[in-house]
Short mmCIF file of C-alpha atoms and ligand atoms in Angstrom, two decimals:
data_model
loop_
_atom_site.label_atom_id
_atom_site.label_comp_id
_atom_site.label_asym_id
_atom_site.label_seq_id
_atom_site.Cartn_x
_atom_site.Cartn_y
_atom_site.Cartn_z
CA UNK C 1 14.14 140.10 137.88
CA UNK C 2 15.92 143.22 139.14
CA UNK C 3 19.12 141.21 139.38
CA UNK C 4 19.00 140.26 135.70
CA UNK C 5 18.25 143.86 134.73
CA UNK C 6 21.22 145.03 136.77
CA UNK C 7 23.48 142.52 134.98
CA UNK C 8 22.26 143.81 131.62
CA UNK C 9 22.67 147.47 132.53
CA UNK C 10 26.10 146.98 134.03
CA UNK C 11 27.32 144.97 131.03
CA UNK C 12 26.18 147.75 128.70
CA UNK C 13 27.71 150.34 131.00
CA UNK C 14 31.03 148.55 131.01
CA UNK C 15 31.07 148.26 127.21
CA UNK C 16 30.29 151.94 126.59
CA UNK C 17 33.88 153.21 126.03
CA UNK C 18 34.49 150.47 123.46
CA UNK C 19 31.19 151.05 121.71
CA UNK C 20 31.62 154.80 121.53
CA UNK C 21 35.23 154.37 120.36
CA UNK C 22 34.02 152.04 117.63
CA UNK C 23 31.04 154.16 116.54
CA UNK C 24 32.59 157.65 116.40
CA UNK C 25 35.45 157.38 113.82
CA UNK C 26 32.87 157.86 111.11
CA UNK C 27 32.37 161.42 112.45
CA UNK C 28 36.00 162.34 111.82
CA UNK C 29 37.01 159.97 109.05
CA UNK C 30 38.85 161.12 105.98
CA UNK C 31 42.42 162.22 105.61
CA UNK C 32 45.39 159.92 105.62
CA UNK C 33 44.76 156.19 105.65
CA UNK C 34 46.52 154.25 108.41
CA UNK C 35 48.14 151.98 105.84
CA UNK C 36 49.36 155.05 103.93
CA UNK C 37 47.70 153.73 100.78
CA UNK C 38 50.09 150.78 100.69
CA UNK C 39 49.39 147.34 99.35
CA UNK C 40 50.00 143.92 100.85
CA UNK C 41 51.84 141.10 99.09
CA UNK C 42 48.51 139.77 97.81
CA UNK C 43 48.09 142.94 95.75
CA UNK C 44 45.25 144.29 97.89
CA UNK C 45 45.35 147.21 100.30
CA UNK C 46 46.77 146.45 103.74
CA UNK C 47 43.72 148.00 105.44
CA UNK C 48 42.03 150.31 102.92
CA UNK C 49 40.67 153.85 103.00
CA UNK C 50 38.06 152.97 105.65
CA UNK C 51 40.77 153.06 108.37
CA UNK C 52 42.19 156.55 108.81
CA UNK C 53 44.49 158.13 111.38
CA UNK C 54 41.93 160.85 112.08
CA UNK C 55 39.17 158.28 112.56
CA UNK C 56 41.39 156.37 115.00
CA UNK C 57 42.13 159.50 117.04
CA UNK C 58 38.48 160.57 117.05
CA UNK C 59 37.40 157.11 118.25
CA UNK C 60 39.98 156.95 121.03
CA UNK C 61 39.16 160.51 122.08
CA UNK C 62 35.42 159.89 122.43
CA UNK C 63 35.98 156.50 124.07
CA UNK C 64 38.15 158.09 126.75
CA UNK C 65 35.70 160.98 127.13
CA UNK C 66 32.97 158.42 127.73
CA UNK C 67 35.08 156.78 130.42
CA UNK C 68 35.65 160.14 132.13
CA UNK C 69 31.90 160.77 132.13
CA UNK C 70 31.32 157.33 133.63
CA UNK C 71 33.84 158.02 136.39
CA UNK C 72 31.91 161.16 137.33
CA UNK C 73 28.54 159.40 137.12
CA UNK C 74 29.34 156.08 138.85
CA UNK C 75 29.17 157.32 142.47
CA UNK C 76 25.71 158.77 141.73
CA UNK C 77 24.50 155.59 140.05
CA UNK C 78 25.61 153.33 142.88
CA UNK C 79 22.86 154.43 145.34
CA UNK C 80 20.21 154.20 142.61
CA UNK C 81 21.29 150.65 141.86
CA UNK C 82 21.36 149.82 145.56
CA UNK C 83 17.64 150.64 145.79
CA UNK C 84 16.86 147.64 143.63
CA UNK C 85 19.62 145.10 144.16
CA UNK C 86 22.35 144.23 146.59
CA UNK C 87 25.38 145.78 144.93
CA UNK C 88 28.10 143.12 145.04
CA UNK C 89 31.83 143.84 144.72
CA UNK C 90 31.66 142.21 141.27
CA UNK C 91 29.01 144.76 140.25
CA UNK C 92 31.07 147.63 141.63
CA UNK C 93 34.05 146.44 139.63
CA UNK C 94 32.23 147.13 136.34
CA UNK C 95 30.27 150.13 137.66
CA UNK C 96 33.27 152.16 138.78
CA UNK C 97 34.99 152.85 135.47
CA UNK C 98 38.70 153.66 135.79
CA UNK C 99 40.57 155.94 133.41
CA UNK C 100 43.28 153.39 132.45
CA UNK C 101 40.54 150.85 131.70
CA UNK C 102 38.68 153.32 129.48
CA UNK C 103 41.93 154.16 127.68
CA UNK C 104 42.78 150.49 127.11
CA UNK C 105 39.25 149.66 125.98
CA UNK C 106 39.25 152.56 123.50
CA UNK C 107 42.60 151.63 122.00
CA UNK C 108 41.57 147.97 122.06
CA UNK C 109 38.33 148.68 120.20
CA UNK C 110 40.11 150.62 117.46
CA UNK C 111 42.85 148.01 117.25
CA UNK C 112 40.29 145.23 116.95
CA UNK C 113 38.65 147.23 114.19
CA UNK C 114 41.99 147.44 112.35
CA UNK C 115 42.74 143.74 112.80
CA UNK C 116 39.27 142.95 111.48
CA UNK C 117 39.89 145.20 108.49
CA UNK C 118 43.23 143.54 107.79
CA UNK C 119 41.64 140.09 107.83
CA UNK C 120 38.76 141.28 105.64
CA UNK C 121 41.21 142.54 102.99
CA UNK C 122 43.11 139.22 103.10
CA UNK C 123 39.95 137.25 102.38
CA UNK C 124 39.13 139.76 99.62
CA UNK C 125 36.24 141.66 101.20
CA UNK C 126 36.19 145.24 99.90
CA UNK C 127 36.35 148.24 102.25
CA UNK C 128 32.89 148.94 103.59
CA UNK C 129 31.54 145.53 102.67
CA UNK C 130 30.33 143.49 105.64
CA UNK C 131 31.96 140.65 107.49
CA UNK C 132 29.52 139.98 110.33
CA UNK C 133 32.00 138.48 112.78
CA UNK C 134 34.87 140.94 112.18
CA UNK C 135 32.64 144.03 112.08
CA UNK C 136 30.58 143.19 115.13
CA UNK C 137 32.82 141.32 117.50
CA UNK C 138 36.43 142.17 116.63
CA UNK C 139 36.34 145.51 118.42
CA UNK C 140 34.62 144.36 121.60
CA UNK C 141 36.75 141.23 122.00
CA UNK C 142 39.96 143.22 121.53
CA UNK C 143 38.71 145.89 123.97
CA UNK C 144 38.19 143.17 126.60
CA UNK C 145 41.61 141.65 125.86
CA UNK C 146 43.36 145.04 126.16
CA UNK C 147 41.63 145.80 129.46
CA UNK C 148 42.12 142.28 130.84
CA UNK C 149 45.39 142.97 132.67
CA UNK C 150 43.57 145.64 134.70
CA UNK C 151 40.06 144.28 134.95
CA UNK C 152 38.55 140.81 134.69
CA UNK C 153 34.77 141.30 134.69
CA UNK C 154 32.58 138.35 135.66
CA UNK C 155 31.79 135.99 132.78
CA UNK C 156 28.11 136.96 132.97
CA UNK C 157 29.03 140.53 131.96
CA UNK C 158 31.31 139.37 129.16
CA UNK C 159 28.62 137.06 127.80
CA UNK C 160 25.89 139.72 127.94
CA UNK C 161 28.21 142.33 126.44
CA UNK C 162 28.99 140.14 123.44
CA UNK C 163 25.33 139.31 122.84
CA UNK C 164 24.16 142.91 123.21
CA UNK C 165 27.00 144.11 120.95
CA UNK C 166 25.80 141.82 118.17
CA UNK C 167 22.40 143.52 118.28
CA UNK C 168 23.52 147.05 119.06
CA UNK C 169 26.24 147.26 116.43
CA UNK C 170 23.65 146.44 113.82
CA UNK C 171 21.32 149.19 115.06
CA UNK C 172 24.05 151.86 115.24
CA UNK C 173 25.23 151.05 111.73
CA UNK C 174 21.71 151.19 110.36
CA UNK C 175 21.33 154.58 112.05
CA UNK C 176 24.59 155.85 110.56
CA UNK C 177 23.38 154.73 107.16
CA UNK C 178 20.01 156.44 107.54
CA UNK C 179 21.75 159.66 108.63
CA UNK C 180 23.91 159.48 105.52
CA UNK C 181 27.15 158.99 107.49
CA UNK C 182 27.82 155.50 106.21
CA UNK C 183 27.75 154.05 102.71
CA UNK C 184 26.18 150.78 103.86
CA UNK C 185 23.74 149.80 106.61
CA UNK C 186 26.20 147.28 108.13
N1 CTP S 1 36.77 155.22 110.04
C1 CTP S 1 37.99 155.90 109.99
N2 CTP S 1 39.07 155.42 110.67
C2 CTP S 1 38.98 154.30 111.43
C3 CTP S 1 37.76 153.60 111.48
C4 CTP S 1 36.68 154.08 110.78
O1 CTP S 1 38.10 156.93 109.32
N3 CTP S 1 40.07 153.87 112.11
C5 CTP S 1 35.61 155.79 109.31
C6 CTP S 1 35.72 155.55 107.81
O2 CTP S 1 35.14 156.66 107.16
C7 CTP S 1 34.88 154.29 107.62
C8 CTP S 1 33.76 154.52 108.63
O3 CTP S 1 34.40 155.17 109.72
O4 CTP S 1 34.39 154.16 106.30
C9 CTP S 1 33.07 153.26 109.07
O5 CTP S 1 33.97 152.42 109.77
P1 CTP S 1 34.04 150.86 109.48
O6 CTP S 1 32.69 150.31 109.21
O7 CTP S 1 34.83 150.27 110.58
O8 CTP S 1 34.95 150.80 108.14
P2 CTP S 1 34.60 150.27 106.69
O9 CTP S 1 34.42 151.45 105.79
O10 CTP S 1 33.53 149.28 106.76
O11 CTP S 1 35.97 149.57 106.22
P3 CTP S 1 36.45 148.05 106.48
O12 CTP S 1 35.78 147.18 105.47
O13 CTP S 1 37.91 148.13 106.29
O14 CTP S 1 36.07 147.70 107.89
MG1 MG S 2 32.12 148.62 108.02
#
């Protein structure tokens, strides 16, 4: 029981920089669009006004900040965790966040978000309209891919992270909508 809880907590912990990076651009959005307002050969915007340079920087900034906080906190969390479970090296790998990993995950999350946006425009989904797979998984998958050269978390953490992201992304978007930060609840 404690083991399973530890897996869940550590998977969420590991995903935090990517989640924060993905959730915070809305706080600093506006300004110049990443695609510079340009159109693709299909006559639609390359990315659209929902992807801005400021939003990208804000997301990366808060993602990295999250990673720094985790680096400070990890040594204090380790003994707490050890009270309940045997902390394996695999657990320590995801517990002890490293700055380069947080940086890669933040850039990866924002890049995944952009790739998702690009694909959405190509299949004619308007900016802000939902595409469940792209919106919810693009950022986390790309964050994992970016970080992969430095860290290969156990498959249990990857699986839990993807499942939790599906649920959590929905909640954070609904919250942003209720707070009036987002146009749509998705
Ligand atoms: N945002 C931003 N820059 C980014 C990503 C997001 O400014 N690189 C801001 C925008 O204000 C955007 C909001 O955060 O409207 C929500 O982000 P997201 O849901 O990813 O964008 P959408 O508006 O849904 O646009 P798209 O359909 O292209 O994903
Ligand atoms: Mg959206």
